Amino acid sequence: MIGSKTQKGSLFAPVKTKQLWAKENLFNKLKAIFTLKWTPPENLIKEAAKPIFMFDLFGTKSDYGDKLFDLIAWHNCREWDLTALTESDTIKADAIESMTILTRLRYEQSADILHLNLLERAPFMCFLTHPMIVKIPVVSLQYFLNIHTHFAFNSIRKAKHPHADDLIGYLYEVLYLQQKTAIALHEFLLRINYAERHKNDALFINAELNAIMNADLIFSYLKATVEKIIVIVGLTHGINNLDSKKTHKSKMTALRDGLPQKLFDLYYFQFMFDFFSADNLDELNSYRSGLLHKKGISDLQPHNYVNKKADSIPLRKFFNVVQEQHAKNTATLLGALALLTDNLVELDFPDVKYEDKPR
């Protein structure tokens, strides 16, 4: 287990007994054989478990994995109060946690290219996970934003946020979209690799066609994620009509006019607001609108694949574009949840001293 308490949602790693036995000293082995009883030492269990946690869950240093491991270990030593959750909240949180397990199973033998590497892309956004731990604990940034969903939903309810129902609903949807995007990227990369290995002299193969169709889905997921993040920022600060606005520009105008001025001095808000600007979303919008345009996007049409060598088709280019966008979306969602944490702390101050948390 991570931490000192076993609660619903506590994290654990499966450690193989044979591995522990191999590291046991000779005296303890002989004693175990003669007494027919052996309990692996705690230090050996922890030593064997940490690499499993890092690979399966937290990721590398570039995923901020080592720091998140320490934060979540601290979080798992606290007594969680989840009594504010409604039945609907619990069902949604259970669903997200279950999906997280299934999503991660796909990555057991994944390529390093799928890592988001947010510490390299947006280091100051990663640092937000430390103060966020008291309200919205971030578990992992490896392939998508993974939070302790039950605890986050309970924090919103416990603070009696005036838009709690909508906030939990949109947070549930955006976490679901994050994982759908991660799954789609994983499938996309599998098809790219298959096409590069097996196309040979074929004119056109199913892996390429499936990848093209997969790209359409990913663009839709990425665009929907941005729109829902904007709504979450608005709801956090009492702006509850953003989802009714028909254009991105009108949403941004309403957000700019309705948000407290003090937010514009926060670096993580500035990061988000800059990202929401039309210039930053131009590439994503051009691809998405191109899919609906009567002439479409040539790179996603069959004539760019038929009778072309696998290493000359534009799938890798598309993967790089959408992977970069997914990483930006994840960092921006992290900023939105940091703003929500600030708001929840004002409504319901935590019973934790700042200096008690891991640095």
Tab-separated table of C-alpha atoms in Angstrom:
chain	number	residue	atom	x	y	z
A	1	MET	CA	0.000	0.000	0.000
A	2	ILE	CA	0.922	3.657	-0.400
A	3	GLY	CA	0.654	5.452	2.920
A	4	SER	CA	-0.376	4.117	6.309
A	5	LYS	CA	-4.171	3.829	5.984
A	6	THR	CA	-6.337	1.396	4.048
A	7	GLN	CA	-9.445	3.164	2.774
A	8	LYS	CA	-11.722	2.961	-0.245
A	9	GLY	CA	-9.585	4.140	-3.116
A	10	SER	CA	-6.234	3.435	-1.431
A	11	LEU	CA	-3.506	2.586	-3.928
A	12	PHE	CA	-1.568	-0.652	-3.878
A	13	ALA	CA	1.003	-2.416	-6.034
A	14	PRO	CA	1.128	-6.187	-6.666
A	15	VAL	CA	4.557	-7.378	-5.482
A	16	LYS	CA	5.774	-10.878	-6.394
A	17	THR	CA	6.767	-13.023	-3.432
A	18	LYS	CA	9.587	-14.659	-5.406
A	19	GLN	CA	11.198	-11.265	-5.908
A	20	LEU	CA	11.072	-10.552	-2.164
A	21	TRP	CA	12.413	-13.995	-1.269
A	22	ALA	CA	15.398	-13.502	-3.580
A	23	LYS	CA	16.399	-10.370	-1.655
A	24	GLU	CA	15.912	-11.882	1.803
A	25	ASN	CA	19.065	-12.587	3.853
A	26	LEU	CA	20.231	-16.156	4.450
A	27	PHE	CA	19.441	-16.201	8.186
A	28	ASN	CA	15.809	-15.217	7.640
A	29	LYS	CA	15.476	-17.753	4.834
A	30	LEU	CA	16.734	-20.587	7.048
A	31	LYS	CA	14.502	-19.445	9.889
A	32	ALA	CA	11.506	-19.407	7.562
A	33	ILE	CA	12.254	-22.907	6.282
A	34	PHE	CA	12.543	-24.390	9.763
A	35	THR	CA	9.492	-22.591	11.190
A	36	LEU	CA	7.414	-22.874	8.015
A	37	LYS	CA	6.545	-19.216	8.499
A	38	TRP	CA	7.822	-16.140	6.698
A	39	THR	CA	6.725	-12.522	6.669
A	40	PRO	CA	8.611	-10.352	4.161
A	41	PRO	CA	10.280	-7.334	5.802
A	42	GLU	CA	8.494	-4.033	5.244
A	43	ASN	CA	11.583	-2.389	3.749
A	44	LEU	CA	11.837	-5.097	1.058
A	45	ILE	CA	8.149	-4.734	0.207
A	46	LYS	CA	8.444	-0.962	-0.177
A	47	GLU	CA	11.644	-1.312	-2.202
A	48	ALA	CA	9.941	-3.728	-4.607
A	49	ALA	CA	6.684	-1.779	-4.804
A	50	LYS	CA	8.006	1.679	-5.690
A	51	PRO	CA	9.243	0.820	-9.242
A	52	ILE	CA	5.840	-0.755	-9.946
A	53	PHE	CA	4.044	2.356	-8.745
A	54	MET	CA	6.345	4.572	-10.808
A	55	PHE	CA	5.946	2.559	-14.025
A	56	ASP	CA	2.229	1.831	-13.796
A	57	LEU	CA	0.958	5.038	-12.231
A	58	PHE	CA	3.233	7.985	-11.562
A	59	GLY	CA	5.604	7.902	-14.525
A	60	THR	CA	9.083	9.354	-14.795
A	61	LYS	CA	10.593	12.564	-13.442
A	62	SER	CA	9.485	14.340	-16.624
A	63	ASP	CA	5.893	13.375	-15.663
A	64	TYR	CA	6.503	14.852	-12.180
A	65	GLY	CA	6.121	11.252	-11.021
A	66	ASP	CA	8.628	11.264	-8.159
A	67	LYS	CA	7.013	14.304	-6.537
A	68	LEU	CA	3.467	13.015	-7.043
A	69	PHE	CA	4.491	9.736	-5.403
A	70	ASP	CA	5.501	11.660	-2.261
A	71	LEU	CA	2.335	13.777	-2.332
A	72	ILE	CA	0.006	10.804	-2.715
A	73	ALA	CA	1.886	8.861	-0.029
A	74	TRP	CA	1.195	11.779	2.314
A	75	HIS	CA	-2.426	11.959	1.156
A	76	ASN	CA	-2.869	8.228	1.816
A	77	CYS	CA	-1.754	8.709	5.414
A	78	ARG	CA	-4.711	11.006	6.085
A	79	GLU	CA	-8.185	9.933	7.142
A	80	TRP	CA	-10.496	10.706	4.223
A	81	ASP	CA	-13.916	12.101	5.033
A	82	LEU	CA	-16.185	11.319	2.067
A	83	THR	CA	-19.493	11.737	3.891
A	84	ALA	CA	-20.573	14.786	1.850
A	85	LEU	CA	-20.867	12.738	-1.355
A	86	THR	CA	-24.330	12.119	-2.770
A	87	GLU	CA	-25.310	8.782	-4.257
A	88	SER	CA	-24.972	10.268	-7.750
A	89	ASP	CA	-21.483	11.630	-6.920
A	90	THR	CA	-20.352	8.211	-5.720
A	91	ILE	CA	-21.639	6.474	-8.846
A	92	LYS	CA	-19.797	8.952	-11.087
A	93	ALA	CA	-16.597	8.758	-9.059
A	94	ASP	CA	-16.702	4.939	-9.019
A	95	ALA	CA	-17.160	4.962	-12.791
A	96	ILE	CA	-14.163	7.235	-13.381
A	97	GLU	CA	-11.936	5.229	-11.030
A	98	SER	CA	-12.955	1.963	-12.727
A	99	MET	CA	-12.304	3.428	-16.155
A	100	THR	CA	-8.899	4.651	-14.975
A	101	ILE	CA	-7.893	1.075	-14.160
A	102	LEU	CA	-9.036	-0.160	-17.579
A	103	THR	CA	-7.319	2.722	-19.368
A	104	ARG	CA	-4.040	2.085	-17.596
A	105	LEU	CA	-4.124	-1.596	-18.530
A	106	ARG	CA	-3.703	-0.504	-22.157
A	107	TYR	CA	-0.417	1.160	-21.301
A	108	GLU	CA	1.352	-1.850	-19.791
A	109	GLN	CA	3.640	-2.095	-22.823
A	110	SER	CA	3.287	1.410	-24.196
A	111	ALA	CA	5.846	3.604	-25.931
A	112	ASP	CA	7.550	6.474	-24.118
A	113	ILE	CA	6.206	8.822	-26.796
A	114	LEU	CA	2.761	8.585	-25.157
A	115	HIS	CA	4.004	10.219	-21.940
A	116	LEU	CA	2.836	13.818	-21.617
A	117	ASN	CA	6.133	14.988	-20.026
A	118	LEU	CA	4.387	17.961	-18.439
A	119	LEU	CA	7.353	18.881	-16.251
A	120	GLU	CA	9.254	19.694	-19.444
A	121	ARG	CA	6.313	21.335	-21.227
A	122	ALA	CA	4.793	23.325	-18.337
A	123	PRO	CA	6.867	22.971	-15.139
A	124	PHE	CA	5.142	25.745	-13.162
A	125	MET	CA	1.772	24.117	-13.769
A	126	CYS	CA	3.072	20.864	-12.241
A	127	PHE	CA	3.998	22.717	-9.057
A	128	LEU	CA	0.300	23.472	-8.523
A	129	THR	CA	-0.256	19.864	-7.426
A	130	HIS	CA	1.265	20.637	-4.000
A	131	PRO	CA	-1.320	23.151	-2.731
A	132	MET	CA	-4.073	21.295	-4.616
A	133	ILE	CA	-3.525	18.144	-2.526
A	134	VAL	CA	-5.817	19.447	0.262
A	135	LYS	CA	-8.889	19.652	-2.008
A	136	ILE	CA	-8.239	18.071	-5.415
A	137	PRO	CA	-5.392	15.542	-5.121
A	138	VAL	CA	-3.624	14.892	-8.417
A	139	VAL	CA	-2.562	11.252	-8.612
A	140	SER	CA	-0.825	11.183	-11.986
A	141	LEU	CA	0.025	13.288	-15.042
A	142	GLN	CA	1.617	10.436	-16.974
A	143	TYR	CA	-0.864	9.933	-19.842
A	144	PHE	CA	-3.831	12.044	-18.705
A	145	LEU	CA	-4.918	14.003	-15.644
A	146	ASN	CA	-5.776	11.431	-12.969
A	147	ILE	CA	-7.189	12.837	-9.725
A	148	HIS	CA	-8.612	11.251	-6.562
A	149	THR	CA	-12.142	11.652	-7.853
A	150	HIS	CA	-14.097	10.769	-4.704
A	151	PHE	CA	-12.061	13.200	-2.608
A	152	ALA	CA	-12.397	16.007	-5.186
A	153	PHE	CA	-16.160	15.592	-5.520
A	154	ASN	CA	-16.479	15.487	-1.725
A	155	SER	CA	-14.424	18.707	-1.446
A	156	ILE	CA	-16.893	20.489	-3.740
A	157	ARG	CA	-19.894	19.211	-1.759
A	158	LYS	CA	-18.327	19.875	1.634
A	159	ALA	CA	-17.574	23.486	0.675
A	160	LYS	CA	-21.248	23.935	-0.268
A	161	HIS	CA	-20.270	25.494	-3.574
A	162	PRO	CA	-23.366	27.174	-5.068
A	163	HIS	CA	-22.787	25.407	-8.401
A	164	ALA	CA	-21.733	22.060	-6.966
A	165	ASP	CA	-24.065	19.959	-9.144
A	166	ASP	CA	-22.852	21.512	-12.394
A	167	LEU	CA	-19.202	21.563	-11.333
A	168	ILE	CA	-19.218	17.862	-10.469
A	169	GLY	CA	-21.083	17.083	-13.691
A	170	TYR	CA	-18.606	18.964	-15.892
A	171	LEU	CA	-15.581	17.693	-13.976
A	172	TYR	CA	-16.856	14.139	-14.470
A	173	GLU	CA	-17.260	14.763	-18.200
A	174	VAL	CA	-13.856	16.366	-18.698
A	175	LEU	CA	-12.065	13.586	-16.777
A	176	TYR	CA	-13.890	11.091	-18.990
A	177	LEU	CA	-12.792	13.025	-22.093
A	178	GLN	CA	-9.191	13.045	-20.879
A	179	GLN	CA	-9.187	9.265	-20.724
A	180	LYS	CA	-11.034	8.846	-24.034
A	181	THR	CA	-8.373	11.046	-25.646
A	182	ALA	CA	-5.574	9.002	-24.069
A	183	ILE	CA	-7.157	5.748	-25.283
A	184	ALA	CA	-7.667	7.151	-28.779
A	185	LEU	CA	-4.030	8.307	-28.919
A	186	HIS	CA	-2.883	4.865	-27.835
A	187	GLU	CA	-5.004	3.223	-30.546
A	188	PHE	CA	-3.784	5.778	-33.090
A	189	LEU	CA	-0.142	4.972	-32.341
A	190	LEU	CA	-0.812	1.214	-32.563
A	191	ARG	CA	-2.246	1.678	-36.060
A	192	ILE	CA	0.649	3.871	-37.144
A	193	ASN	CA	3.125	1.230	-35.984
A	194	TYR	CA	1.155	-1.545	-37.667
A	195	ALA	CA	1.003	0.367	-40.976
A	196	GLU	CA	4.732	1.062	-40.887
A	197	ARG	CA	5.513	-2.613	-40.285
A	198	HIS	CA	3.016	-4.317	-42.565
A	199	LYS	CA	2.039	-2.087	-45.479
A	200	ASN	CA	4.920	-3.187	-47.692
A	201	ASP	CA	3.705	-2.870	-51.316
A	202	ALA	CA	-0.042	-2.731	-50.562
A	203	LEU	CA	-1.998	0.177	-52.038
A	204	PHE	CA	-3.999	0.928	-48.872
A	205	ILE	CA	-4.545	-1.054	-45.677
A	206	ASN	CA	-7.183	-1.080	-42.946
A	207	ALA	CA	-4.746	0.191	-40.315
A	208	GLU	CA	-4.374	3.446	-42.266
A	209	LEU	CA	-8.118	3.804	-42.778
A	210	ASN	CA	-8.791	3.123	-39.092
A	211	ALA	CA	-6.124	5.670	-38.105
A	212	ILE	CA	-7.782	8.344	-40.284
A	213	MET	CA	-11.147	7.664	-38.637
A	214	ASN	CA	-9.440	7.644	-35.218
A	215	ALA	CA	-7.967	11.106	-35.905
A	216	ASP	CA	-11.470	12.488	-36.467
A	217	LEU	CA	-12.482	11.305	-32.993
A	218	ILE	CA	-9.408	12.749	-31.312
A	219	PHE	CA	-10.014	16.225	-32.746
A	220	SER	CA	-13.565	16.153	-31.420
A	221	TYR	CA	-12.395	15.038	-27.954
A	222	LEU	CA	-9.739	17.767	-27.792
A	223	LYS	CA	-12.143	20.524	-28.816
A	224	ALA	CA	-14.812	19.337	-26.366
A	225	THR	CA	-12.222	19.251	-23.571
A	226	VAL	CA	-11.308	22.909	-24.130
A	227	GLU	CA	-14.965	23.957	-24.108
A	228	LYS	CA	-15.676	22.100	-20.860
A	229	ILE	CA	-12.591	23.539	-19.139
A	230	ILE	CA	-13.857	27.035	-19.970
A	231	VAL	CA	-17.244	26.191	-18.444
A	232	ILE	CA	-15.568	24.820	-15.274
A	233	VAL	CA	-13.608	28.069	-14.843
A	234	GLY	CA	-16.825	30.030	-15.289
A	235	LEU	CA	-18.870	27.916	-12.868
A	236	THR	CA	-16.115	28.138	-10.258
A	237	HIS	CA	-16.620	31.893	-10.185
A	238	GLY	CA	-20.386	32.050	-10.583
A	239	ILE	CA	-20.636	32.415	-14.377
A	240	ASN	CA	-23.197	29.763	-15.213
A	241	ASN	CA	-24.329	30.556	-18.757
A	242	LEU	CA	-21.179	29.841	-20.784
A	243	ASP	CA	-22.444	26.566	-22.206
A	244	SER	CA	-25.296	28.476	-23.875
A	245	LYS	CA	-22.905	30.741	-25.812
A	246	LYS	CA	-22.662	29.696	-29.442
A	247	THR	CA	-19.139	30.860	-30.302
A	248	HIS	CA	-15.755	30.569	-28.630
A	249	LYS	CA	-15.342	34.347	-28.869
A	250	SER	CA	-18.603	35.028	-27.002
A	251	LYS	CA	-17.604	32.580	-24.257
A	252	MET	CA	-14.244	34.266	-23.829
A	253	THR	CA	-15.872	37.715	-23.695
A	254	ALA	CA	-18.317	36.566	-21.002
A	255	LEU	CA	-15.478	34.943	-19.070
A	256	ARG	CA	-13.281	38.036	-19.266
A	257	ASP	CA	-16.100	40.315	-18.139
A	258	GLY	CA	-17.348	38.092	-15.326
A	259	LEU	CA	-14.165	36.903	-13.611
A	260	PRO	CA	-12.654	38.690	-10.589
A	261	GLN	CA	-9.830	40.996	-11.641
A	262	LYS	CA	-7.444	39.465	-9.099
A	263	LEU	CA	-7.324	36.247	-11.134
A	264	PHE	CA	-5.550	37.989	-14.003
A	265	ASP	CA	-2.452	38.360	-11.782
A	266	LEU	CA	-2.115	34.590	-11.229
A	267	TYR	CA	0.433	32.896	-13.495
A	268	TYR	CA	-1.674	29.756	-13.876
A	269	PHE	CA	-4.701	31.818	-14.869
A	270	GLN	CA	-2.605	33.730	-17.414
A	271	PHE	CA	-1.328	30.398	-18.802
A	272	MET	CA	-4.916	29.214	-19.234
A	273	PHE	CA	-6.267	32.438	-20.662
A	274	ASP	CA	-3.442	32.650	-23.199
A	275	PHE	CA	-4.145	29.057	-24.196
A	276	PHE	CA	-7.836	29.835	-24.702
A	277	SER	CA	-6.967	32.626	-27.149
A	278	ALA	CA	-7.847	32.110	-30.799
A	279	ASP	CA	-4.181	32.072	-31.878
A	280	ASN	CA	-3.321	29.097	-29.681
A	281	LEU	CA	-6.367	27.138	-30.812
A	282	ASP	CA	-5.971	27.972	-34.503
A	283	GLU	CA	-4.226	24.717	-35.397
A	284	LEU	CA	-6.807	22.589	-33.608
A	285	ASN	CA	-9.685	24.621	-35.056
A	286	SER	CA	-8.298	24.437	-38.580
A	287	TYR	CA	-8.121	20.655	-38.425
A	288	ARG	CA	-11.560	20.337	-36.878
A	289	SER	CA	-13.253	22.737	-39.295
A	290	GLY	CA	-11.417	21.081	-42.158
A	291	LEU	CA	-13.068	17.786	-41.319
A	292	LEU	CA	-16.460	19.428	-41.824
A	293	HIS	CA	-15.496	21.497	-44.878
A	294	LYS	CA	-16.650	20.259	-48.260
A	295	LYS	CA	-13.036	19.798	-49.388
A	296	GLY	CA	-11.879	18.319	-46.092
A	297	ILE	CA	-8.235	18.015	-45.031
A	298	SER	CA	-6.084	16.458	-47.726
A	299	ASP	CA	-3.794	14.779	-45.193
A	300	LEU	CA	-6.789	12.825	-43.897
A	301	GLN	CA	-8.026	11.705	-47.308
A	302	PRO	CA	-7.268	8.364	-49.014
A	303	HIS	CA	-5.290	9.775	-51.969
A	304	ASN	CA	-2.453	10.638	-49.578
A	305	TYR	CA	-2.176	6.991	-48.532
A	306	VAL	CA	-2.920	4.923	-51.630
A	307	ASN	CA	0.252	3.564	-53.195
A	308	LYS	CA	2.436	5.539	-50.768
A	309	LYS	CA	5.232	4.079	-48.677
A	310	ALA	CA	4.411	3.769	-44.982
A	311	ASP	CA	7.203	6.163	-43.996
A	312	SER	CA	5.828	8.914	-46.283
A	313	ILE	CA	2.213	9.007	-45.054
A	314	PRO	CA	1.266	11.914	-42.732
A	315	LEU	CA	0.076	9.876	-39.716
A	316	ARG	CA	3.148	10.603	-37.593
A	317	LYS	CA	2.679	14.308	-38.226
A	318	PHE	CA	-0.891	14.072	-36.990
A	319	PHE	CA	0.124	12.116	-33.924
A	320	ASN	CA	2.609	14.834	-32.939
A	321	VAL	CA	-0.043	17.546	-33.397
A	322	VAL	CA	-2.735	15.839	-31.322
A	323	GLN	CA	-0.312	14.599	-28.632
A	324	GLU	CA	0.956	18.151	-28.143
A	325	GLN	CA	-2.611	19.438	-27.952
A	326	HIS	CA	-3.579	16.753	-25.411
A	327	ALA	CA	-0.627	17.801	-23.232
A	328	LYS	CA	-1.684	21.464	-23.455
A	329	ASN	CA	-5.273	20.538	-22.600
A	330	THR	CA	-4.058	18.576	-19.573
A	331	ALA	CA	-1.909	21.451	-18.285
A	332	THR	CA	-4.815	23.853	-18.798
A	333	LEU	CA	-7.230	21.565	-16.940
A	334	LEU	CA	-4.694	21.439	-14.115
A	335	GLY	CA	-4.822	25.238	-13.981
A	336	ALA	CA	-8.621	25.224	-13.932
A	337	LEU	CA	-8.643	22.789	-10.999
A	338	ALA	CA	-6.071	24.943	-9.196
A	339	LEU	CA	-8.493	27.873	-9.484
A	340	LEU	CA	-11.257	25.633	-8.174
A	341	THR	CA	-8.992	24.615	-5.264
A	342	ASP	CA	-8.428	28.294	-4.403
A	343	ASN	CA	-12.177	28.819	-4.386
A	344	LEU	CA	-12.869	25.737	-2.239
A	345	VAL	CA	-10.220	26.784	0.292
A	346	GLU	CA	-11.964	30.160	0.656
A	347	LEU	CA	-15.325	28.449	1.188
A	348	ASP	CA	-14.055	25.681	3.471
A	349	PHE	CA	-10.600	26.221	4.919
A	350	PRO	CA	-8.697	22.893	5.235
A	351	ASP	CA	-7.582	21.503	8.579
A	352	VAL	CA	-4.039	21.073	7.260
A	353	LYS	CA	-1.061	23.315	7.844
A	354	TYR	CA	0.686	24.283	4.619
A	355	GLU	CA	4.080	23.375	6.069
A	356	ASP	CA	2.879	19.841	6.864
A	357	LYS	CA	2.597	18.916	3.183
A	358	PRO	CA	5.532	17.470	1.219
A	359	ARG	CA	7.576	20.244	-0.353
